[in-house]
Tab-separated table of C-alpha atoms in Angstrom:
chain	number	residue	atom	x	y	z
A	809	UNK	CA	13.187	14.831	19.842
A	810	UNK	CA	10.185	11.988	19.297
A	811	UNK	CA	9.682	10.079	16.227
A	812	UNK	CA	6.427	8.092	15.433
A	813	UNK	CA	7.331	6.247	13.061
A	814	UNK	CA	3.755	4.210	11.224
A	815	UNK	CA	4.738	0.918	9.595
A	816	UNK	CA	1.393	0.053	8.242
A	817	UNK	CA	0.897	-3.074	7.533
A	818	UNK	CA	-0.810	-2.925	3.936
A	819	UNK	CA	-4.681	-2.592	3.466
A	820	UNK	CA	-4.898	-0.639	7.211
A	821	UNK	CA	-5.824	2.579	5.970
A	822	UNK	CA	-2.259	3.849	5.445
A	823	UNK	CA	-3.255	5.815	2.091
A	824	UNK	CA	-5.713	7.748	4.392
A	825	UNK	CA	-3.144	8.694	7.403
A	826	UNK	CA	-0.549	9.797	4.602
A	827	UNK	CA	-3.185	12.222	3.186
A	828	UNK	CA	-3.993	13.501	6.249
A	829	UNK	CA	-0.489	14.333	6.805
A	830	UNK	CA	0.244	15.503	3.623
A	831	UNK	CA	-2.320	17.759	3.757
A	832	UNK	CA	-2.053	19.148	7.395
A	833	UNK	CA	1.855	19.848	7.248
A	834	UNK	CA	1.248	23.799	8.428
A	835	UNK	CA	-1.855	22.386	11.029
A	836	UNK	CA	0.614	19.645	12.236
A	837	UNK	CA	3.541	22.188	12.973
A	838	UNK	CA	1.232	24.487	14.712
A	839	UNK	CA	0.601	21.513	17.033
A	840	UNK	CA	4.214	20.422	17.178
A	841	UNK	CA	4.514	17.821	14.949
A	842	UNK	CA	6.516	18.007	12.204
A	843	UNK	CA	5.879	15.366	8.631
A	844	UNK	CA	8.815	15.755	6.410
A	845	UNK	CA	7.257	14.920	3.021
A	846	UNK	CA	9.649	13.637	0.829
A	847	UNK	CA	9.732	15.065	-2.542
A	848	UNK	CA	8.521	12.190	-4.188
A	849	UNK	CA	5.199	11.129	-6.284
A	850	UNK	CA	4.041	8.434	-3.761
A	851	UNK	CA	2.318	9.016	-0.550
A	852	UNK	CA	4.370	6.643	1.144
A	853	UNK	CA	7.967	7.716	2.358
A	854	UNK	CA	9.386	4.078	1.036
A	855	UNK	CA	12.380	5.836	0.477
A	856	UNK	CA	13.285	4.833	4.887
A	857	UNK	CA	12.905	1.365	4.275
A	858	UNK	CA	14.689	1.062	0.725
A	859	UNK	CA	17.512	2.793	2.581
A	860	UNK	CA	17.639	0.528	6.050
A	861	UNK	CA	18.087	-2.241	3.057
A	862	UNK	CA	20.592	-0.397	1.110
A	863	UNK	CA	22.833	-0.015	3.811
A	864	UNK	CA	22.707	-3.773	4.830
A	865	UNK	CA	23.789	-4.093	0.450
A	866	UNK	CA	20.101	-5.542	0.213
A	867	UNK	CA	17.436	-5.163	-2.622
A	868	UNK	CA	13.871	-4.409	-1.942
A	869	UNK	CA	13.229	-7.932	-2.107
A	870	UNK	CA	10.030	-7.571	-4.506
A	871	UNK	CA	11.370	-7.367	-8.040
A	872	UNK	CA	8.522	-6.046	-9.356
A	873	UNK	CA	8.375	-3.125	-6.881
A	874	UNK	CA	12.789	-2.717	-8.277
A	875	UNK	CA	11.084	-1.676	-11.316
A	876	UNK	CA	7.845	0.394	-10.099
A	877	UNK	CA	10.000	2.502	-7.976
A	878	UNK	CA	12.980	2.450	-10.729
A	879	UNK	CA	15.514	0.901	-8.347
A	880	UNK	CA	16.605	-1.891	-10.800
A	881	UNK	CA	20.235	-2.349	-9.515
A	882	UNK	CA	21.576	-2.033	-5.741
A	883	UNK	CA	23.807	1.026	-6.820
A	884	UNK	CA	20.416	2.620	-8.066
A	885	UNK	CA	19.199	1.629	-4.869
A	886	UNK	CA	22.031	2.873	-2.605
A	887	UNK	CA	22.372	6.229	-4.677
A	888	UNK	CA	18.302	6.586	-3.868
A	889	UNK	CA	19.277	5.605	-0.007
A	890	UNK	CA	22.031	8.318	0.181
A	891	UNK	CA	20.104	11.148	-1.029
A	892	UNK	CA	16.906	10.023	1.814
A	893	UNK	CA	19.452	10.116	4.024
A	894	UNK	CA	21.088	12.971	3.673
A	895	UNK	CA	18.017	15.120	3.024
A	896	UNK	CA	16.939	13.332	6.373
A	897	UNK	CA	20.097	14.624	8.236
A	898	UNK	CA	19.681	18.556	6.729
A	899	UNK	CA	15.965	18.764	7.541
A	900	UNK	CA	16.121	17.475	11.127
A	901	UNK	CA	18.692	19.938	11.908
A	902	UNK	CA	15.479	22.945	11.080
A	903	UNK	CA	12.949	21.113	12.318
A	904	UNK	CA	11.718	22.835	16.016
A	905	UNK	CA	8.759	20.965	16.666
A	906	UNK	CA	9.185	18.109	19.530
A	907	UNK	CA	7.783	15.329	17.736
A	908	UNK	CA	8.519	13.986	13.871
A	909	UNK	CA	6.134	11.869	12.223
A	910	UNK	CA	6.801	8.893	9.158
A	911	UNK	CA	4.753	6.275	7.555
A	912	UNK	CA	5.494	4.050	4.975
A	913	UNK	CA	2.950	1.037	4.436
A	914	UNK	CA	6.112	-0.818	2.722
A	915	UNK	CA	8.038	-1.139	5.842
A	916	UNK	CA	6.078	-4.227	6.632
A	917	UNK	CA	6.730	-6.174	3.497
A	918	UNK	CA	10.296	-4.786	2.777
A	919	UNK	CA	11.724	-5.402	6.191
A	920	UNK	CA	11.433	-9.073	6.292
A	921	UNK	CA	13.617	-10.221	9.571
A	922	UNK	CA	15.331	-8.836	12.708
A	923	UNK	CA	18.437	-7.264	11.055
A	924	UNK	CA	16.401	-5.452	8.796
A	925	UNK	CA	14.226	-3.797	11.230
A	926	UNK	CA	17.025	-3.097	12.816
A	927	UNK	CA	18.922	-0.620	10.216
A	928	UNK	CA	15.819	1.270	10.081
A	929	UNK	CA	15.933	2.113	13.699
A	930	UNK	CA	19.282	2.825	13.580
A	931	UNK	CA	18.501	5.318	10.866
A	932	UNK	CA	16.049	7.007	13.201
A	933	UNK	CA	18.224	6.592	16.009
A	934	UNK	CA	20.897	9.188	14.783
A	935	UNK	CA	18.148	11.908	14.748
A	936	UNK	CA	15.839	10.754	17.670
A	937	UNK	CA	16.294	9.405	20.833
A	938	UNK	CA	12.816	8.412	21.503
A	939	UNK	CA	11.594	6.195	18.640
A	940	UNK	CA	8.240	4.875	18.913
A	941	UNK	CA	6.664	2.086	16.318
A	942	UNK	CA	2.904	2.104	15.323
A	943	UNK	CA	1.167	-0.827	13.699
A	944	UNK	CA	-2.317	-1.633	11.964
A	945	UNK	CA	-3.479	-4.927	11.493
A	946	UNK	CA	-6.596	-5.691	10.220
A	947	UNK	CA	-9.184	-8.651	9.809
A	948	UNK	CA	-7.264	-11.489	7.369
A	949	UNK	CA	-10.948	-12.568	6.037
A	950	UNK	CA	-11.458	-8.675	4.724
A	951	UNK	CA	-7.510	-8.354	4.219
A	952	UNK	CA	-7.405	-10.976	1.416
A	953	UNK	CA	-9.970	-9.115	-0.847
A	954	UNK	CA	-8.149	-6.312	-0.674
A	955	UNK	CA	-4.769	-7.367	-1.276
A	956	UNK	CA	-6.078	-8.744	-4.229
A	957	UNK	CA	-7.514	-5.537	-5.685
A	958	UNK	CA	-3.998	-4.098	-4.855
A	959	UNK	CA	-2.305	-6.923	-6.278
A	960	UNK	CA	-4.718	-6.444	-9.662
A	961	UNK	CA	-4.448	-2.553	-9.923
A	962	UNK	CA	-0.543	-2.845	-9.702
A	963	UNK	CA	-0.614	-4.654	-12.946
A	964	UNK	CA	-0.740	-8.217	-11.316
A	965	UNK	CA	-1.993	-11.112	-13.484
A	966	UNK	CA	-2.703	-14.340	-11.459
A	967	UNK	CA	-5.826	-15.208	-10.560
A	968	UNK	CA	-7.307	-15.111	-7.076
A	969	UNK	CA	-7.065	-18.441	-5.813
A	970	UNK	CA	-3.142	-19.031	-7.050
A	971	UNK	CA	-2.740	-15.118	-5.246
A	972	UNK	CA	-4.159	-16.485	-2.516
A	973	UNK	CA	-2.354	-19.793	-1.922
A	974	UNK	CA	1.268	-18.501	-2.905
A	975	UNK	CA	0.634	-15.831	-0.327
A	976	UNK	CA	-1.497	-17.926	2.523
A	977	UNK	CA	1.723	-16.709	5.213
A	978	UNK	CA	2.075	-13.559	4.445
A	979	UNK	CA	-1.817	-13.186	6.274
A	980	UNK	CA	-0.101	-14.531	9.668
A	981	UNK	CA	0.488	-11.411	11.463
A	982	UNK	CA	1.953	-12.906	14.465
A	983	UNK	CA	5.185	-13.610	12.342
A	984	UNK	CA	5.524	-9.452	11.950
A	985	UNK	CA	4.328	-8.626	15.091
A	986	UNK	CA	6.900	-10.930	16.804
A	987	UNK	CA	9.950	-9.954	14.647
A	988	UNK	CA	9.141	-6.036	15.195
A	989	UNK	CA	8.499	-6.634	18.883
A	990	UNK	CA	11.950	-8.973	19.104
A	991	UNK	CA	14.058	-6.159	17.087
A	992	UNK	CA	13.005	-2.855	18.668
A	993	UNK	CA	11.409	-4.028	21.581
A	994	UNK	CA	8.107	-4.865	23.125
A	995	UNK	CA	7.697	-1.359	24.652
A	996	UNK	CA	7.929	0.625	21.464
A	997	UNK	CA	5.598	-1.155	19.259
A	998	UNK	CA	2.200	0.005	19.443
A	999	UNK	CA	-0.315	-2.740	17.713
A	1000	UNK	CA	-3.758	-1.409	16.793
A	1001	UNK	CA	-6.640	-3.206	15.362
A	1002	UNK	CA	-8.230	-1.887	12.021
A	1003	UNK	CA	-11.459	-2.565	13.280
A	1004	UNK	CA	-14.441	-0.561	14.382
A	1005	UNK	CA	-15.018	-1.824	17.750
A	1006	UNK	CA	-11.177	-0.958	18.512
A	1007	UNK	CA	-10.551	1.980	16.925
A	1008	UNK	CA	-11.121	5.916	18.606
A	1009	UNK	CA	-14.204	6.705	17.199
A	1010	UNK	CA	-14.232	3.992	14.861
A	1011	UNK	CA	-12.305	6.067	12.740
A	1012	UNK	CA	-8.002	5.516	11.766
A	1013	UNK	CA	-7.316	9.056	11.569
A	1014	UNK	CA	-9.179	9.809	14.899
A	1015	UNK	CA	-6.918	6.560	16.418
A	1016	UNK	CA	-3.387	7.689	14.658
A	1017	UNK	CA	-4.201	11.017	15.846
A	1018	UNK	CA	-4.773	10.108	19.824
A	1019	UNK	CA	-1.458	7.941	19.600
A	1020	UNK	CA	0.371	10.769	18.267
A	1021	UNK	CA	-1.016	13.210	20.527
A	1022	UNK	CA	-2.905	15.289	17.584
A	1023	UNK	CA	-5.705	17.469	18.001
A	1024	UNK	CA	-7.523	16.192	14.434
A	1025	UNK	CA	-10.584	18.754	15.008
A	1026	UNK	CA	-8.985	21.833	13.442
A	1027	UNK	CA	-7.339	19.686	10.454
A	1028	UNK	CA	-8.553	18.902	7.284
A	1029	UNK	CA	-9.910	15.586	6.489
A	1030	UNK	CA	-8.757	13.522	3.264
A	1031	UNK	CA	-11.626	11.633	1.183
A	1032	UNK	CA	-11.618	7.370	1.766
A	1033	UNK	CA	-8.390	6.844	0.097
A	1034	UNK	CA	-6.903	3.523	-2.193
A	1035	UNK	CA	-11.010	2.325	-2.578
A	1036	UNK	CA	-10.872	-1.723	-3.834
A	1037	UNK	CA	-11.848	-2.500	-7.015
A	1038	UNK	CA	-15.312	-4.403	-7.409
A	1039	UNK	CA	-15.645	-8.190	-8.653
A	1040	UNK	CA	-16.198	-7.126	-12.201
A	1041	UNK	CA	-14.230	-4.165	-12.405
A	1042	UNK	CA	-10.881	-6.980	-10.933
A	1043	UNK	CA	-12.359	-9.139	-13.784
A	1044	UNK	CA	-11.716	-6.528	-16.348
A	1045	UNK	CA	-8.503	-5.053	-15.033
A	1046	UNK	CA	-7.095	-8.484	-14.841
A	1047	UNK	CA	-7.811	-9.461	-18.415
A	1048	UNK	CA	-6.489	-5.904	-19.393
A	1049	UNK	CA	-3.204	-6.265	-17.602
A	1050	UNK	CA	-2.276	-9.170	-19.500
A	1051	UNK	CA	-2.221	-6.749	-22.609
A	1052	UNK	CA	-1.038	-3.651	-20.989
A	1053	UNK	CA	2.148	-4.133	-18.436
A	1054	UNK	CA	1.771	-1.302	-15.537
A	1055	UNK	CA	5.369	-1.223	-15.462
A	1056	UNK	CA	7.845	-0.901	-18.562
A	1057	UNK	CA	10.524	-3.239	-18.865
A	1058	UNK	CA	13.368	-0.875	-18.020
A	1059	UNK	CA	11.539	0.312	-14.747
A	1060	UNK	CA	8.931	3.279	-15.145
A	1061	UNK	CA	5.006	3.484	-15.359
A	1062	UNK	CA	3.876	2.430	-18.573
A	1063	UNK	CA	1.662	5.330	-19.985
A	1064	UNK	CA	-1.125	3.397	-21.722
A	1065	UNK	CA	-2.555	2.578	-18.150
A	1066	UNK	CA	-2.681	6.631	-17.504
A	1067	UNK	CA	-6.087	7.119	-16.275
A	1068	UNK	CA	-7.166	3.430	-16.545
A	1069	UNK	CA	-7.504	2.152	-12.951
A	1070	UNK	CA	-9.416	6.178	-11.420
A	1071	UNK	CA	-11.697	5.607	-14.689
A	1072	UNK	CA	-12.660	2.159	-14.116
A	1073	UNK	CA	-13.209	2.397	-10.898
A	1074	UNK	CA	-15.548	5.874	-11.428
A	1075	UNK	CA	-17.657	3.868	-13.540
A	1076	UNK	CA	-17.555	0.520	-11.619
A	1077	UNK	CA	-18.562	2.305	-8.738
A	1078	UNK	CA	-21.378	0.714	-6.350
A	1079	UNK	CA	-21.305	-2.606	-7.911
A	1080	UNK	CA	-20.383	-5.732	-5.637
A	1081	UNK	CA	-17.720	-5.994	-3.694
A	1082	UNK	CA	-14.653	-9.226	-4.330
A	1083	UNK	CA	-15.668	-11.525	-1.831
A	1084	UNK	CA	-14.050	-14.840	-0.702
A	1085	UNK	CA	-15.473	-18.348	-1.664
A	1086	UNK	CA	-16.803	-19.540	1.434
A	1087	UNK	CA	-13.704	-22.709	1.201
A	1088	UNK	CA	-11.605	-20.050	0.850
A	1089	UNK	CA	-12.376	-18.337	3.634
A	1090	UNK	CA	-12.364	-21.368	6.003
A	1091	UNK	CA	-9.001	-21.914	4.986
A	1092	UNK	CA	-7.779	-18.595	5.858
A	1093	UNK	CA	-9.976	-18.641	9.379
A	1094	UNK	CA	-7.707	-22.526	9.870
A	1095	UNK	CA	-4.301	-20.819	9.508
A	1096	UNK	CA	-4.590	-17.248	10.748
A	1097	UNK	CA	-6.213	-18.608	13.932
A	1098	UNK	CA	-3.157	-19.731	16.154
A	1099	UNK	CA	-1.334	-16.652	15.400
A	1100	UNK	CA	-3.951	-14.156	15.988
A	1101	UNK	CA	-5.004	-15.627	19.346
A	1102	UNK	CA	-1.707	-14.671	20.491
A	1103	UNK	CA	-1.467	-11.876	19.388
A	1104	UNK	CA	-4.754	-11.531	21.136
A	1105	UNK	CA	-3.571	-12.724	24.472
A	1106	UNK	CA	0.058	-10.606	24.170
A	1107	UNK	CA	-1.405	-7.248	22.896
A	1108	UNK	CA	-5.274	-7.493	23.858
A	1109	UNK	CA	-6.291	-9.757	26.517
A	1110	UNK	CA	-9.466	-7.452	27.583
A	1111	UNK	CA	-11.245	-8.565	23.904
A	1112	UNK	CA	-12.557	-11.866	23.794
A	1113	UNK	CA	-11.426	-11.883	20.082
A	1114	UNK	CA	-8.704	-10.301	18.220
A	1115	UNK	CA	-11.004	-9.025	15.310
A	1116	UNK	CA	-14.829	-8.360	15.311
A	1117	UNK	CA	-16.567	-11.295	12.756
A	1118	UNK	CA	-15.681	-10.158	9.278
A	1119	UNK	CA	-19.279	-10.362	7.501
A	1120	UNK	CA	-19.844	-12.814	5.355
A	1121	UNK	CA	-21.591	-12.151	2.037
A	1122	UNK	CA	-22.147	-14.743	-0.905
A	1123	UNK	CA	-20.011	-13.633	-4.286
A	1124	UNK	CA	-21.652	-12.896	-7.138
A	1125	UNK	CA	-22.275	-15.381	-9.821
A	1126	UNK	CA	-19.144	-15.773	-12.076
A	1127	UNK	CA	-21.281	-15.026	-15.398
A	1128	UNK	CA	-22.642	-11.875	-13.769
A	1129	UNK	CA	-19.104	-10.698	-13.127
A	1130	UNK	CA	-17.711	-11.654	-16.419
A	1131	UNK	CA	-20.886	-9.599	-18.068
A	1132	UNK	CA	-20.246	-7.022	-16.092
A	1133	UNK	CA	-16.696	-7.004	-16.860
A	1134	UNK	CA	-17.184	-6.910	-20.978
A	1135	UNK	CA	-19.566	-3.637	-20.424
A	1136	UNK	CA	-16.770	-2.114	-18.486
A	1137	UNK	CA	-14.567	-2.639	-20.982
A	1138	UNK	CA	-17.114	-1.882	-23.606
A	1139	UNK	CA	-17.675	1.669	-22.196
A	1140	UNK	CA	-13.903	2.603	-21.547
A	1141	UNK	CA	-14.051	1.806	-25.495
A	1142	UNK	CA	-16.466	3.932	-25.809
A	1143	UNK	CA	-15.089	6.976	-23.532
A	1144	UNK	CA	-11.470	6.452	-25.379
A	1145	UNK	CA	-13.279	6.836	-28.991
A	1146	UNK	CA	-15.459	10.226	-27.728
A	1147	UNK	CA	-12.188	11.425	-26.097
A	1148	UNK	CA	-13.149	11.295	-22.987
A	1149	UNK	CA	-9.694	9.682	-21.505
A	1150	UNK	CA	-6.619	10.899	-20.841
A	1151	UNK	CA	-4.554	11.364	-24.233
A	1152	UNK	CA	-1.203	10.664	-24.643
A	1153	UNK	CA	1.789	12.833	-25.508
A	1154	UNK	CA	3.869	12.061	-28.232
A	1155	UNK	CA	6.618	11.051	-26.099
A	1156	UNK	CA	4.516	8.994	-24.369
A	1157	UNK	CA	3.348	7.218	-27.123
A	1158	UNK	CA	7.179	6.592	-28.201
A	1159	UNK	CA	7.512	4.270	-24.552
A	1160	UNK	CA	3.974	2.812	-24.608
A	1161	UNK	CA	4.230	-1.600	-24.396
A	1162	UNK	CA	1.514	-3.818	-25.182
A	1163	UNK	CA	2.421	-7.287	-24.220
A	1164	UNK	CA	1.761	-10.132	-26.665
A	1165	UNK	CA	1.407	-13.816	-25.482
A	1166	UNK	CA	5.143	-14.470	-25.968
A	1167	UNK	CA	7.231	-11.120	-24.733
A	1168	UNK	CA	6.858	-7.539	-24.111
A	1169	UNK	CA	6.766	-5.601	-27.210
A	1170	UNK	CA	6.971	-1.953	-28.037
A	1171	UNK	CA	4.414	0.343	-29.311
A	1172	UNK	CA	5.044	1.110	-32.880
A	1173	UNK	CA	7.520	4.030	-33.362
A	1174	UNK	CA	5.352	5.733	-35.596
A	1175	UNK	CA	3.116	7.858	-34.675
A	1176	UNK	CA	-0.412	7.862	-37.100
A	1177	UNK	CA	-1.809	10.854	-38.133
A	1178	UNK	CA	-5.065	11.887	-36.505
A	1179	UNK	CA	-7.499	12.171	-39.045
């Protein structure tokens, strides 16, 4: 039996693929392909590469993503693992169809050096004896802006140039590319470009599907998945997540943000785009150059470049964006007084956390009266 197992990298239209999948589980058998979705609340099967780390006694190595995914200690961690790994081992044994199929965006970022990669495969390994590794990168100059959105809808609170400089390597894909290749092999890691000009079709789905040998005319297709956040609608989520923590102290999604970040962005819709100051962007051209040229020459000698020029707009004035921002917030006022947002349970209520400038503090106990 085959595994495909997608790695991401972040930003590369993994939110999209997973849909598909998810969606297409009875249209993907029929073809021979099995996706084992995990009984879980996120798209991504991050359970695989939690586990390849549990096994080597390793945290995820992003505390804040310990807490999102309520994996605070390495026991919690390993008691996750052994459950994903034992479900793994009972479902492959039903399974019929030739081929398997994973994906898990956090593979990239989680699975840091050789050794790591390496327990993952040797997960797969005891259920598949072909084992085949697919990754997306994407254009760094269109990759920043996005991580940044990420970064700001996850409850992040530093602003974009700090973001950007404390995370300058992390935008070198040659590092990844070179420590997948080394630990699996050269022959089983499949690099794709997110870009237009590469892509079948100029479409993800349409390339993920030719690599896995899918037939994607008879399935259904998912709507653009994980959109970015605009410049104002960043502006506004930034300022509120310095007030309202996405994640609760003890691990677990905080509930005042239920609703927030699918609300804002419904109303912020069609207004400009984050873009990157134009030093900025020079910056990022300078360091991601050397890397991506060989990439270039190891993967895709035929292009001339490894990406397609990233366009280059100018970003919107900074009083603009902090107007904008205001209204935003002024109308989610607005929509939370007329009822119009999600409303809280009472238990709910009992966990919500505002933060103040010096610590974390609870939502009062009691619960008003609605009058």
């Amino acid at each position: 039996m085959k595994a495909i197992i997608h790695i991401g990298a972040p930003k590369t239209g993994s939110s999209s693929i997973q849909l598909f999948l998810i969606e297409n589980v009875e249209g993907l058998a029929r073809q021979g392909v099995r996706y084992g979705v995990i009984d879980s609340v996120h798209h991504s099967q991050l359970e695989y590469p939690m586990a390849a780390l549990a096994n080597l006694n390793r945290q995820i190595p992003i505390k804040s993503a310990r807490a999102r995914y309520e994996v605070p200690t390495l026991d919690a961690q390993k008691e996750m693992a052994a459950k994903t790994l034992s479900n793994l081992d009972r479902d492959v044994k039903r399974w019929t169809e030739p081929v398997a199929v994973f994906s898990s965006e956090h593979m990239v970022p989680w699975l840091r050096d050789k050794e790591a990669i390496k327990a993952l495969d040797d997960i797969f390994a005891q259920h598949f004896d072909q084992r085949h590794y697919i990754l997306y990168i994407r254009n760094q100059l269109d990759l920043v802006q996005s991580s940044y959105s990420e970064f700001v809808k996850r409850g992040g609170t530093e602003e974009f140039e700090p973001f950007f400089k404390s995370r300058l390597q992390e935008f070198d894909y040659h590092t990844t590319v070179q420590n997948w290749s080394d630990a699996i092999g050269r022959d089983r890691l499949n690099v794709r470009l997110m870009d237009k000009s590469f892509l079948v079709n100029g479409d993800v789905i349409d390339d993920f599907c030719q690599f896995c040998g899918i037939d994607p005319k008879p399935l259904q297709r998912p709507s653009r998945a994980n959109k970015s956040l605009s410049a104002a609608a960043t502006e506004c989520l930034l300022a509120m997540n310095k007030r309202i923590p996405e994640v609760l102290p003890k691990g677990g999604f905080n509930p005042l943000r239920k609703g927030l970040v699918p609300r804002l962005m419904q109303m912020s819709a069609g207004d400009p785009p984050l873009q990157l100051d134009p030093e900025l962007r020079k910056e990022l051209k300078s360091y991601v150059k050397d890397g991506n040229e060989r990439i270039r020459r190891s993967f895709f000698p035929d292009r001339d470049t490894l990406f397609s020029e990233a366009p280059q707009r100018p970003p919107p004035p900074d009083a603009t964006t902090k107007r904008r921002a205001l209204d935003l917030m002024t109308q989610l006022f607005i929509k939370l007084r007329l009822g119009e947002m999600v409303v809280l349970d009472r238990n709910e209520l009992k966990v919500a956390h505002v933060l103040t400038p010096d610590n974390v503090t609870p939502h009062p106990k009691k619960i008003p009266t609605q009058t």
